[in-house]
Short mmCIF file of C-alpha atoms and ligand atoms in Angstrom, two decimals:
data_model
loop_
_atom_site.label_atom_id
_atom_site.label_comp_id
_atom_site.label_asym_id
_atom_site.label_seq_id
_atom_site.Cartn_x
_atom_site.Cartn_y
_atom_site.Cartn_z
CA MET A 261 122.23 79.47 70.61
CA ALA A 262 119.78 80.83 73.13
CA ARG A 263 119.58 83.80 75.41
CA ILE A 264 118.84 82.72 78.95
CA VAL A 265 118.48 84.18 82.42
CA MET A 266 119.68 81.99 85.28
CA LYS A 267 118.62 82.98 88.80
CA PHE A 268 120.29 81.50 91.86
CA GLY A 269 118.64 81.74 95.28
CA GLY A 270 120.25 82.18 98.68
CA THR A 271 121.17 78.54 99.35
CA SER A 272 122.78 78.28 95.92
CA VAL A 273 125.19 81.11 96.76
CA ALA A 274 125.48 80.37 100.48
CA ASP A 275 129.28 80.08 100.51
CA LEU A 276 132.28 80.31 98.21
CA ASP A 277 132.13 76.64 97.17
CA ARG A 278 128.56 77.05 96.07
CA ILE A 279 129.37 80.29 94.26
CA ARG A 280 132.12 78.41 92.40
CA ASN A 281 129.54 75.80 91.51
CA VAL A 282 127.15 78.45 90.26
CA ALA A 283 129.95 79.82 88.09
CA ALA A 284 130.66 76.34 86.72
CA ARG A 285 126.97 75.89 85.86
CA VAL A 286 126.94 79.26 84.10
CA LYS A 287 130.16 78.42 82.25
CA ARG A 288 128.51 75.28 80.88
CA GLU A 289 125.77 77.39 79.31
CA VAL A 290 128.29 79.88 77.94
CA ASP A 291 130.44 77.07 76.51
CA ALA A 292 127.34 75.67 74.83
CA GLY A 293 127.13 78.96 72.92
CA ASN A 294 124.37 80.65 74.93
CA GLU A 295 124.14 84.28 75.96
CA VAL A 296 123.68 84.34 79.70
CA ALA A 297 122.54 86.85 82.29
CA VAL A 298 122.71 85.70 85.90
CA VAL A 299 120.63 87.03 88.79
CA VAL A 300 121.77 86.28 92.33
CA SER A 301 120.19 86.52 95.78
CA ALA A 302 122.09 87.28 98.95
CA MET A 303 123.77 84.36 100.75
CA SER A 304 121.08 82.49 102.69
CA GLY A 305 120.38 84.04 106.07
CA VAL A 306 122.05 87.35 105.22
CA THR A 307 118.87 89.27 104.34
CA ASN A 308 117.18 87.99 107.52
CA GLN A 309 120.09 89.33 109.56
CA LEU A 310 119.99 92.71 107.82
CA VAL A 311 116.22 92.99 108.35
CA ALA A 312 116.61 92.03 112.02
CA TRP A 313 119.21 94.76 112.54
CA CYS A 314 116.85 97.41 111.17
CA GLN A 315 114.00 96.11 113.31
CA SER A 316 116.10 96.02 116.48
CA LEU A 317 117.10 99.64 116.07
CA SER A 318 113.56 100.77 115.28
CA PRO A 319 110.39 98.74 114.66
CA LEU A 320 109.02 101.64 112.60
CA HIS A 321 112.28 102.31 110.75
CA ASP A 322 112.57 104.56 107.71
CA ALA A 323 111.90 102.44 104.61
CA ARG A 324 114.60 104.19 102.56
CA GLU A 325 117.30 103.33 105.06
CA TYR A 326 115.93 99.79 105.36
CA ASP A 327 116.48 99.48 101.59
CA THR A 328 120.00 100.86 101.87
CA VAL A 329 120.79 98.13 104.40
CA VAL A 330 118.99 95.09 103.01
CA ALA A 331 120.11 95.57 99.39
CA THR A 332 123.74 94.98 100.38
CA GLY A 333 123.51 91.18 100.51
CA GLU A 334 123.05 90.97 96.75
CA GLN A 335 125.88 93.42 96.07
CA VAL A 336 128.27 91.00 97.74
CA THR A 337 127.12 87.88 95.86
CA SER A 338 126.99 89.62 92.47
CA GLY A 339 130.62 90.70 92.82
CA LEU A 340 131.75 87.32 94.13
CA THR A 341 129.97 85.45 91.34
CA ALA A 342 131.59 87.72 88.73
CA ILE A 343 135.00 87.05 90.28
CA ALA A 344 134.37 83.29 90.31
CA LEU A 345 133.41 83.41 86.63
CA GLN A 346 136.47 85.48 85.70
CA GLU A 347 138.63 83.01 87.59
CA MET A 348 137.25 80.27 85.28
CA GLY A 349 138.08 82.31 82.22
CA VAL A 350 134.54 83.55 81.60
CA GLU A 351 134.20 87.26 80.91
CA ALA A 352 131.75 88.64 83.48
CA ARG A 353 130.63 91.93 85.00
CA SER A 354 128.43 92.62 88.02
CA TRP A 355 125.48 95.03 87.87
CA GLN A 356 123.69 96.71 90.77
CA GLY A 357 120.09 97.80 90.22
CA TRP A 358 121.04 101.47 89.82
CA GLN A 359 123.67 100.68 87.22
CA ILE A 360 121.34 98.91 84.80
CA PRO A 361 119.19 100.92 85.68
CA LEU A 362 116.27 98.86 86.91
CA ARG A 363 113.74 101.55 87.78
CA THR A 364 111.05 101.02 90.39
CA ASP A 365 108.20 102.99 91.88
CA GLY A 366 108.66 104.79 95.18
CA ALA A 367 107.22 102.12 97.50
CA HIS A 368 110.43 101.55 99.42
CA GLY A 369 110.67 98.09 100.98
CA LYS A 370 108.19 96.58 98.50
CA ALA A 371 108.82 98.50 95.31
CA ARG A 372 107.44 97.43 91.94
CA ILE A 373 109.58 97.39 88.83
CA ASP A 374 108.73 100.03 86.21
CA THR A 375 111.44 99.59 83.57
CA VAL A 376 114.63 97.66 82.94
CA ALA A 377 117.17 99.18 80.52
CA ALA A 378 118.56 96.29 78.50
CA ASP A 379 120.62 97.77 75.64
CA ASP A 380 124.00 97.89 77.35
CA ILE A 381 123.67 94.39 78.76
CA VAL A 382 122.47 93.02 75.41
CA ALA A 383 125.47 94.55 73.62
CA ARG A 384 127.89 93.08 76.13
CA MET A 385 126.20 89.68 76.02
CA ALA A 386 126.66 89.68 72.26
CA ARG A 387 130.41 90.11 72.89
CA GLY A 388 130.37 87.11 75.21
CA GLN A 389 130.22 88.93 78.52
CA VAL A 390 128.04 87.46 81.26
CA ALA A 391 125.98 90.00 83.20
CA VAL A 392 125.76 89.16 86.91
CA VAL A 393 122.85 91.15 88.26
CA ALA A 394 122.20 91.80 91.94
CA GLY A 395 118.61 90.64 92.46
CA PHE A 396 116.03 92.24 94.76
CA GLN A 397 117.09 95.82 94.08
CA GLY A 398 116.50 98.77 91.81
CA ILE A 399 116.46 102.54 91.89
CA ALA A 400 113.39 104.56 92.90
CA PRO A 401 112.26 107.93 91.49
CA ASP A 402 113.90 109.64 94.49
CA ASN A 403 117.22 108.31 93.17
CA ARG A 404 117.67 106.00 96.13
CA VAL A 405 118.10 102.25 96.29
CA ALA A 406 114.80 100.39 96.47
CA THR A 407 114.14 96.72 97.26
CA LEU A 408 111.37 94.58 95.81
CA GLY A 409 109.98 92.81 98.88
CA ARG A 410 111.17 89.52 100.33
CA GLY A 411 111.93 86.93 97.70
CA GLY A 412 112.21 89.72 95.13
CA SER A 413 115.16 88.29 93.21
CA ASP A 414 112.70 86.03 91.40
CA THR A 415 110.99 89.15 90.10
CA SER A 416 114.31 90.73 89.14
CA ALA A 417 115.04 87.62 87.08
CA VAL A 418 111.69 87.55 85.29
CA ALA A 419 111.80 91.31 84.60
CA LEU A 420 115.30 90.96 83.19
CA ALA A 421 114.25 87.97 81.07
CA ALA A 422 111.37 90.03 79.66
CA ALA A 423 113.62 93.04 78.96
CA LEU A 424 116.28 90.87 77.30
CA LYS A 425 113.63 88.88 75.42
CA ALA A 426 115.24 85.76 76.80
CA GLU A 427 114.05 82.35 75.71
CA ARG A 428 114.00 81.03 79.26
CA CYS A 429 114.15 82.19 82.83
CA ASP A 430 115.56 79.36 84.92
CA ILE A 431 115.06 79.73 88.66
CA TYR A 432 117.60 77.55 90.46
CA THR A 433 116.69 76.83 94.05
CA ASP A 434 117.08 74.25 96.81
CA VAL A 435 114.21 72.01 95.69
CA ASP A 436 113.97 70.39 92.25
CA GLY A 437 110.69 71.94 91.22
CA ILE A 438 107.26 73.08 92.30
CA TYR A 439 105.42 70.52 94.41
CA THR A 440 101.81 69.99 95.40
CA THR A 441 102.84 71.55 98.71
CA ASP A 442 106.05 72.49 100.51
CA PRO A 443 108.11 69.27 100.33
CA ARG A 444 109.86 70.30 103.53
CA ILE A 445 106.74 69.76 105.61
CA VAL A 446 104.95 67.05 103.64
CA ALA A 447 107.18 64.13 102.71
CA LYS A 448 104.49 62.83 100.35
CA ALA A 449 104.36 66.05 98.31
CA ARG A 450 104.43 65.36 94.57
CA LYS A 451 106.53 67.23 92.02
CA LEU A 452 104.53 68.83 89.23
CA GLY A 453 105.81 68.71 85.65
CA LYS A 454 103.82 71.81 84.80
CA ILE A 455 101.71 74.29 86.68
CA ALA A 456 99.42 77.00 85.28
CA TYR A 457 100.46 80.64 85.78
CA GLU A 458 97.20 81.37 87.56
CA GLU A 459 97.62 78.49 89.98
CA MET A 460 101.21 79.40 90.77
CA LEU A 461 100.19 83.03 91.15
CA GLU A 462 97.55 82.12 93.68
CA LEU A 463 99.81 79.64 95.52
CA ALA A 464 102.59 82.21 95.74
CA SER A 465 100.24 84.91 96.96
CA VAL A 466 99.07 82.69 99.82
CA GLY A 467 102.52 81.68 100.99
CA ALA A 468 104.29 79.18 98.69
CA LYS A 469 107.68 80.85 98.82
CA VAL A 470 109.18 78.97 95.91
CA LEU A 471 108.42 81.95 93.63
CA GLN A 472 107.66 85.53 94.62
CA THR A 473 104.08 86.46 93.66
CA ARG A 474 105.10 89.38 91.48
CA SER A 475 107.52 87.25 89.49
CA VAL A 476 104.62 85.00 88.47
CA GLU A 477 102.39 87.98 87.73
CA LEU A 478 105.07 89.45 85.50
CA ALA A 479 105.86 86.15 83.79
CA MET A 480 102.17 85.72 83.00
CA LYS A 481 101.88 89.23 81.61
CA GLU A 482 105.10 89.21 79.60
CA ARG A 483 104.83 85.55 78.54
CA VAL A 484 108.18 84.62 80.09
CA ARG A 485 108.89 80.88 80.20
CA VAL A 486 109.78 80.20 83.80
CA GLN A 487 111.29 76.96 84.94
CA VAL A 488 112.00 76.08 88.59
CA LEU A 489 114.82 73.59 89.05
CA SER A 490 117.41 72.45 91.53
CA SER A 491 120.90 73.85 91.66
CA PHE A 492 122.09 70.77 93.54
CA ASP A 493 122.48 67.18 92.49
CA GLY A 494 122.11 65.69 95.91
CA GLY A 495 125.28 66.95 97.50
CA ASN A 496 126.72 70.38 97.26
CA ARG A 497 127.45 70.15 93.58
CA LEU A 498 125.58 71.97 90.90
CA GLY A 499 124.45 70.74 87.59
CA SER A 500 121.36 68.65 88.10
CA ASP A 501 119.95 68.00 84.67
CA LEU A 502 116.73 66.63 86.05
CA PRO A 503 113.74 68.42 84.62
CA GLY A 504 112.18 70.98 86.89
CA THR A 505 108.69 72.44 86.80
CA LEU A 506 107.52 74.66 83.97
CA VAL A 507 105.05 77.45 84.65
CA VAL A 508 102.74 77.50 81.62
CA ASP A 509 99.38 78.54 80.23
CA GLU A 510 96.41 76.66 81.59
CA ASP A 511 95.60 75.06 78.23
CA GLU A 512 99.06 73.50 78.05
CA ILE A 513 98.05 71.25 80.93
CA VAL A 514 96.18 68.22 79.76
CA GLU A 515 95.33 66.46 83.01
CA LYS A 516 93.86 69.15 85.20
CA GLU A 517 93.54 68.36 88.89
CA ILE A 518 90.76 69.96 90.89
CA VAL A 519 93.30 71.00 93.51
CA ALA A 520 96.80 71.74 92.20
CA GLY A 521 98.40 72.56 95.50
CA ILE A 522 98.23 73.57 99.13
CA ALA A 523 100.10 76.45 100.69
CA TYR A 524 100.54 77.78 104.19
CA SER A 525 101.75 81.06 105.60
CA ARG A 526 102.96 81.69 109.11
CA ASP A 527 103.68 85.34 108.33
CA GLU A 528 100.17 86.37 109.30
CA ALA A 529 98.73 88.44 112.10
CA LYS A 530 95.09 88.68 113.15
CA VAL A 531 93.64 91.95 114.38
CA THR A 532 90.24 92.37 116.01
CA VAL A 533 88.81 95.83 116.46
CA ARG A 534 86.24 95.44 119.23
CA ARG A 535 82.91 97.13 119.55
CA VAL A 536 82.93 99.58 116.70
CA PRO A 537 79.63 101.38 115.96
CA ASP A 538 77.72 99.34 113.35
CA ARG A 539 76.97 102.07 110.82
CA PRO A 540 77.75 102.94 107.20
CA GLY A 541 81.33 104.09 106.68
CA ILE A 542 82.90 102.10 109.46
CA ALA A 543 84.85 99.77 107.15
CA ALA A 544 86.17 102.80 105.29
CA ALA A 545 87.15 104.43 108.58
CA ILE A 546 89.23 101.36 109.52
CA PHE A 547 90.67 100.25 106.20
CA GLY A 548 91.19 103.68 104.61
CA PRO A 549 93.91 104.77 107.04
CA LEU A 550 95.52 101.31 106.91
CA ALA A 551 95.74 101.50 103.12
CA GLY A 552 97.14 105.01 103.46
CA ALA A 553 99.87 103.61 105.71
CA GLY A 554 100.75 100.99 103.07
CA VAL A 555 99.31 98.07 105.04
CA ASN A 556 97.78 95.29 102.93
CA VAL A 557 94.77 93.77 104.60
CA ASP A 558 93.90 90.24 103.54
CA MET A 559 90.96 88.30 105.07
CA ILE A 560 88.13 90.29 106.65
CA VAL A 561 85.12 89.27 108.75
CA GLN A 562 82.58 91.50 110.37
CA ASN A 563 80.77 89.84 113.24
CA VAL A 564 77.03 90.11 113.80
CA SER A 565 75.90 93.25 115.39
CA ALA A 566 74.66 93.36 118.96
CA ASP A 567 73.58 96.56 120.74
CA GLY A 568 74.56 98.67 117.75
CA THR A 569 78.22 97.67 117.82
CA THR A 570 80.20 95.00 116.01
CA ASP A 571 83.65 93.41 116.00
CA MET A 572 85.77 93.63 112.86
CA THR A 573 88.43 90.94 112.44
CA PHE A 574 91.04 90.95 109.70
CA THR A 575 94.47 89.60 108.83
CA LEU A 576 97.61 91.25 107.53
CA GLY A 577 101.28 90.45 107.02
CA ARG A 578 103.01 90.08 110.38
CA SER A 579 105.72 92.58 109.46
CA ASP A 580 103.00 95.22 108.96
CA LEU A 581 101.58 94.76 112.45
CA PRO A 582 103.53 97.55 114.22
CA ARG A 583 102.49 100.02 111.51
CA ALA A 584 98.87 98.83 111.57
CA HIS A 585 98.74 99.07 115.35
CA LYS A 586 100.03 102.62 115.32
CA THR A 587 97.63 103.65 112.54
CA LEU A 588 94.62 102.24 114.40
CA ASP A 589 95.78 103.87 117.65
CA ASP A 590 96.09 107.21 115.86
CA ASN A 591 92.57 106.86 114.45
CA ARG A 592 90.91 105.50 117.56
CA ALA A 593 88.70 108.53 118.16
CA ILE A 594 87.40 108.54 114.57
CA ILE A 595 86.78 104.78 114.41
CA GLY A 596 85.37 104.68 117.92
CA TYR A 597 86.42 101.19 119.00
CA THR A 598 86.83 100.10 122.61
CA GLU A 599 89.63 97.58 122.29
CA LEU A 600 92.27 96.36 119.84
CA VAL A 601 93.27 92.70 120.08
CA THR A 602 96.13 91.23 118.05
CA ASP A 603 97.24 87.63 117.61
CA THR A 604 100.35 86.44 115.80
CA ASN A 605 99.93 82.79 116.74
CA VAL A 606 97.97 82.08 113.55
CA ALA A 607 98.57 80.51 110.15
CA LYS A 608 96.73 80.68 106.88
CA ILE A 609 96.15 77.46 104.96
CA SER A 610 94.98 77.60 101.35
CA VAL A 611 93.97 75.11 98.70
CA VAL A 612 94.31 76.22 95.08
CA GLY A 613 93.24 74.80 91.75
CA VAL A 614 91.67 75.98 88.48
CA GLY A 615 89.43 72.90 88.62
CA MET A 616 87.49 74.61 91.42
CA ARG A 617 85.75 76.73 88.84
CA SER A 618 83.83 73.71 87.66
CA HIS A 619 83.74 71.44 90.72
CA ALA A 620 81.68 72.00 93.83
CA GLY A 621 82.58 70.69 97.26
CA VAL A 622 86.23 71.71 97.52
CA ALA A 623 85.61 74.05 100.45
CA ASN A 624 83.41 71.48 102.13
CA THR A 625 86.18 68.85 101.96
CA MET A 626 88.50 71.36 103.59
CA PHE A 627 86.13 72.17 106.45
CA ARG A 628 85.31 68.50 107.07
CA THR A 629 88.97 67.46 107.05
CA LEU A 630 89.93 70.16 109.55
CA ALA A 631 86.94 69.33 111.74
CA ASP A 632 87.99 65.66 111.81
CA LYS A 633 91.35 66.79 113.20
CA ALA A 634 89.60 69.08 115.72
CA ILE A 635 91.21 72.15 114.17
CA ASN A 636 89.19 75.32 114.71
CA ILE A 637 88.71 77.69 111.76
CA GLN A 638 88.94 81.35 112.77
CA VAL A 639 88.44 83.16 109.44
CA ILE A 640 87.54 81.94 105.94
CA SER A 641 88.03 83.59 102.55
CA THR A 642 87.57 82.33 99.02
CA SER A 643 88.29 83.30 95.45
CA GLU A 644 87.38 81.63 92.18
CA ILE A 645 90.27 79.15 92.42
CA LYS A 646 91.19 79.24 96.12
CA VAL A 647 89.85 78.59 99.62
CA SER A 648 91.81 79.94 102.60
CA VAL A 649 91.30 79.45 106.32
CA LEU A 650 93.01 80.97 109.32
CA ILE A 651 93.87 78.51 112.11
CA GLY A 652 96.09 78.34 115.19
CA ALA A 653 99.76 78.26 114.09
CA ASP A 654 100.43 75.07 116.07
CA TYR A 655 98.18 73.10 113.72
CA THR A 656 99.87 74.21 110.48
CA GLU A 657 101.66 70.99 109.60
CA LEU A 658 98.85 68.73 110.75
CA ALA A 659 96.37 70.69 108.63
CA VAL A 660 98.51 70.74 105.50
CA ARG A 661 99.25 67.00 105.71
CA ALA A 662 95.62 66.07 106.34
CA LEU A 663 94.41 68.22 103.44
CA HIS A 664 97.11 66.87 101.13
CA THR A 665 95.78 63.38 101.75
CA ALA A 666 92.13 64.43 101.61
CA TYR A 667 92.51 65.92 98.12
CA GLY A 668 94.31 62.82 96.85
CA LEU A 669 97.61 64.62 96.29
CA ASP A 670 99.92 62.24 98.18
CA ALA A 671 102.69 60.68 96.11
CA ALA A 672 102.25 56.96 95.58
P1 ADP B 122 115.58 80.65 97.12
O1 ADP B 122 116.48 81.10 98.20
O2 ADP B 122 116.25 79.75 96.13
O3 ADP B 122 114.82 81.77 96.49
P2 ADP B 122 113.22 79.99 98.66
O4 ADP B 122 113.48 79.54 100.07
O5 ADP B 122 112.76 81.38 98.46
O6 ADP B 122 114.53 79.66 97.81
O7 ADP B 122 112.16 79.02 97.96
C1 ADP B 122 112.37 77.62 97.94
C2 ADP B 122 111.59 76.98 99.09
O8 ADP B 122 110.20 77.11 98.85
C3 ADP B 122 111.80 75.50 99.24
O9 ADP B 122 112.93 75.21 100.00
C4 ADP B 122 110.49 75.03 99.88
O10 ADP B 122 110.66 74.82 101.27
C5 ADP B 122 109.54 76.20 99.70
N1 ADP B 122 108.26 75.83 99.11
C6 ADP B 122 107.05 76.22 99.58
N2 ADP B 122 106.07 75.70 98.85
C7 ADP B 122 106.64 74.97 97.86
C8 ADP B 122 106.12 74.19 96.78
N3 ADP B 122 104.80 74.09 96.55
N4 ADP B 122 107.01 73.57 95.96
C9 ADP B 122 108.32 73.69 96.17
N5 ADP B 122 108.87 74.40 97.18
C10 ADP B 122 108.05 75.04 98.03
N1 LIG B 123 117.63 88.19 99.50
C1 LIG B 123 116.26 88.61 99.38
C2 LIG B 123 115.41 87.89 100.42
O1 LIG B 123 115.92 87.08 101.17
C3 LIG B 123 115.70 88.42 98.00
C4 LIG B 123 115.62 87.00 97.52
O2 LIG B 123 116.25 86.12 98.09
O3 LIG B 123 114.93 86.76 96.53
O4 LIG B 123 114.25 88.16 100.52
MG1 MG B 124 113.13 82.87 97.07
#
């Protein structure tokens, strides 16, 4: 007997047939004698619609009301999944974030999980009841619903697995594991049997949507065994028993590649603040107010100074652009820039691998490969195990495919 958390993403609960199939997959685990907690996402497409409604009414909408709206998708699927399980004779009960309670901080729209109360769920699991938890949501200190950022159900699942001291956290999705890059844009992507926490963390943080970044961070910290696997066996049916990808400690991986994977993100925006005075304190004058407005800035370059002024270019998440624009407008007099230029037609491409710590030349291969394809690099940033470049969005797929080949990652 094991205690397991099973998380099902949007495509796995996209309609009633698929929800029945999820229930059947859960029933199999229950019948095998396991204690099961299920975490569900909203039906695929639903969260996008809810977000779009908020944005249409007001681009700078109130984050608390945004949470009230976007958390509803998971309420629906948690109740439906519980009903489907009951219909199959499995005792089940749905749980919203506030009922558990799963407590978060006050950063509405991208809240972090503080605590998950597990006692009640554990007691019910011991009696054979399946907990069906609405992913993506919790309750903030202001007693209002909070959501965990896009893709946050993965983090709900890992946090629940940690709180329940579950043996496994199985993330069922629409691909059968973690690949060297998104298998939807590179047909030659290769499935990995294992990937190191650190590599997955870095890949997720630069755009590989298969796991939310915080879920990997939490799994690494709490030593949760995460497995990514498919909820489909080709058709619409659940129950693939093919092995997925395990996220593990680096030393569990025998054959280390220099580059483990390549990720891309089209959710970027580039901002250039033109002709700011080149003097001490200018970076603080720009990035301080942005941080205060909750905008995460990613890549930064400061151009060479001419006539005592300089251009500052940086990237941020596209959804933060309206807020960033307003903040910079409000602080224009203090910063003293002449012009603000924004560009959303950009993509960030990143190569990641722990082998980079000990091998030189990874960045050079990237630059040479992109140059051979006549792709212009606009901004570069690096970390110990990652190199990222910003390029024109139209070149995303070409760049990822060329790099995948250049690093020898193509499947045979
Ligand atoms: P879910 O709704 O189940 O949470 P997501 O759409 O959030 O599913 O994540 C799964 C998707 O992640 C896949 O369909 C795939 O297109 C994408 N993806 C991006 N990078 C990778 C990768 N390296 N390996 C596998 N899938 C990836
Ligand atoms: N439904 C939410 C989203 O689409 C959370 C998730 O799917 O993980 O972002
Ligand atoms: Mg997801």
